[in-house]
Coordinates of C-alpha atoms in Angstrom, one line a residue:
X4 CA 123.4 68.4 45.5
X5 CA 125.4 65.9 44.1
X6 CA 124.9 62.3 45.3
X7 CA 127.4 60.2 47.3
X8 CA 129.7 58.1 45.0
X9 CA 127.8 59.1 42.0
X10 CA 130.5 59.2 39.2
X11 CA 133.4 56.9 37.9
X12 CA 135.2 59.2 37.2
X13 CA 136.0 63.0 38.6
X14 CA 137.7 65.8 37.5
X15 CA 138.4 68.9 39.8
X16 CA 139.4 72.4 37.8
X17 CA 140.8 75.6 39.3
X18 CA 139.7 75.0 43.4
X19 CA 143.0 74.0 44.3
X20 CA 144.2 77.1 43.2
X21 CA 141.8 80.0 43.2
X22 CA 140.4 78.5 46.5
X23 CA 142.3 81.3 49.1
X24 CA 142.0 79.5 52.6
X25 CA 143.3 75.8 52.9
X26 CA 140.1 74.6 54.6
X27 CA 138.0 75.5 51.8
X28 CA 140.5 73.6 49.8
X29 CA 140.1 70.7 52.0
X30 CA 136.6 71.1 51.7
X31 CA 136.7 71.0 47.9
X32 CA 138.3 67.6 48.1
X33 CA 136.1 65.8 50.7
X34 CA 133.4 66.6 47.9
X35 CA 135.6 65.4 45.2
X36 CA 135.8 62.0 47.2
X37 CA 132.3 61.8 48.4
X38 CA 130.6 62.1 44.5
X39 CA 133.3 59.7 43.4
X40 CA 132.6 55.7 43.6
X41 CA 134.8 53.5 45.4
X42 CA 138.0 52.7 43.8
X43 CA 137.1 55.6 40.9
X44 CA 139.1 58.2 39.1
X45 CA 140.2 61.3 40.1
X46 CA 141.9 64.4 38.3
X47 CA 143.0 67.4 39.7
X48 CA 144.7 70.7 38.4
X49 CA 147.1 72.3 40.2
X50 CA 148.8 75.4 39.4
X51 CA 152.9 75.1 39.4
X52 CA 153.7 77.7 42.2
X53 CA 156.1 79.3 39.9
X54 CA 153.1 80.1 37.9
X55 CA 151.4 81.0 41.0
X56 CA 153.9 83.7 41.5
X57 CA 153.7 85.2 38.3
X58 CA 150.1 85.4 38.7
X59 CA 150.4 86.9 41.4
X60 CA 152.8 89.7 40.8
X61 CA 150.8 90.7 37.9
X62 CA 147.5 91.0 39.1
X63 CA 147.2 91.2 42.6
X64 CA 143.9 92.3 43.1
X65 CA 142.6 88.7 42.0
X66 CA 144.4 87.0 44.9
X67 CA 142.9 88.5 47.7
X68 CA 143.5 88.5 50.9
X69 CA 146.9 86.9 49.7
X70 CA 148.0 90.5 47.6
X71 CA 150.8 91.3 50.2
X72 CA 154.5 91.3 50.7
X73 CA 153.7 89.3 53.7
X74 CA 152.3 86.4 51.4
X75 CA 154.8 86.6 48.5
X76 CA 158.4 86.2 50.7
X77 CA 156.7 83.3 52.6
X78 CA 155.9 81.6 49.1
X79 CA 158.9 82.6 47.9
X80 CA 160.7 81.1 50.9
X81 CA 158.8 78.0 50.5
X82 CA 159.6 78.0 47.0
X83 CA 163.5 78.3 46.9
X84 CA 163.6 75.4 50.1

């Protein structure tokens, strides 16, 4: 386990977008902020959603439980607001 604000600086790649359910997403972050020193840097990546889309429509299968119609109007929805 990491210690608390053990780093300057912290980078965060691919949970904010291959994490499925927003509280591990939220979880993810409170970790991000706990290893990272007061007043320190952080960087995130985050998937544009239009790229999200594309994902996936292609490959479905890796965005489960998210691979129905259900899931892909409300983004869409959300999307075109």
């Amino acid at each position: 386990m990491l210690k608390d604000e053990q780093f300057d600086v912290s980078l965060m790649l691919g949970p904010m977008y291959h994490l499925q359910e927003e509280n591990d997403r939220i979880k993810a972050v409170q970790v991000l902020k706990r290893v990272t020193k007061k007043n320190g840097l952080v960087f995130v990546a985050l998937m544009p959603r239009i790229r999200h889309i594309f994902s996936s429509l292609l490959s479905p299968e890796n965005w489960k439980p998210n691979d129905n119609n259900r899931y892909y109007i409300r983004i869409f929805s959300i999307w075109l607001l």
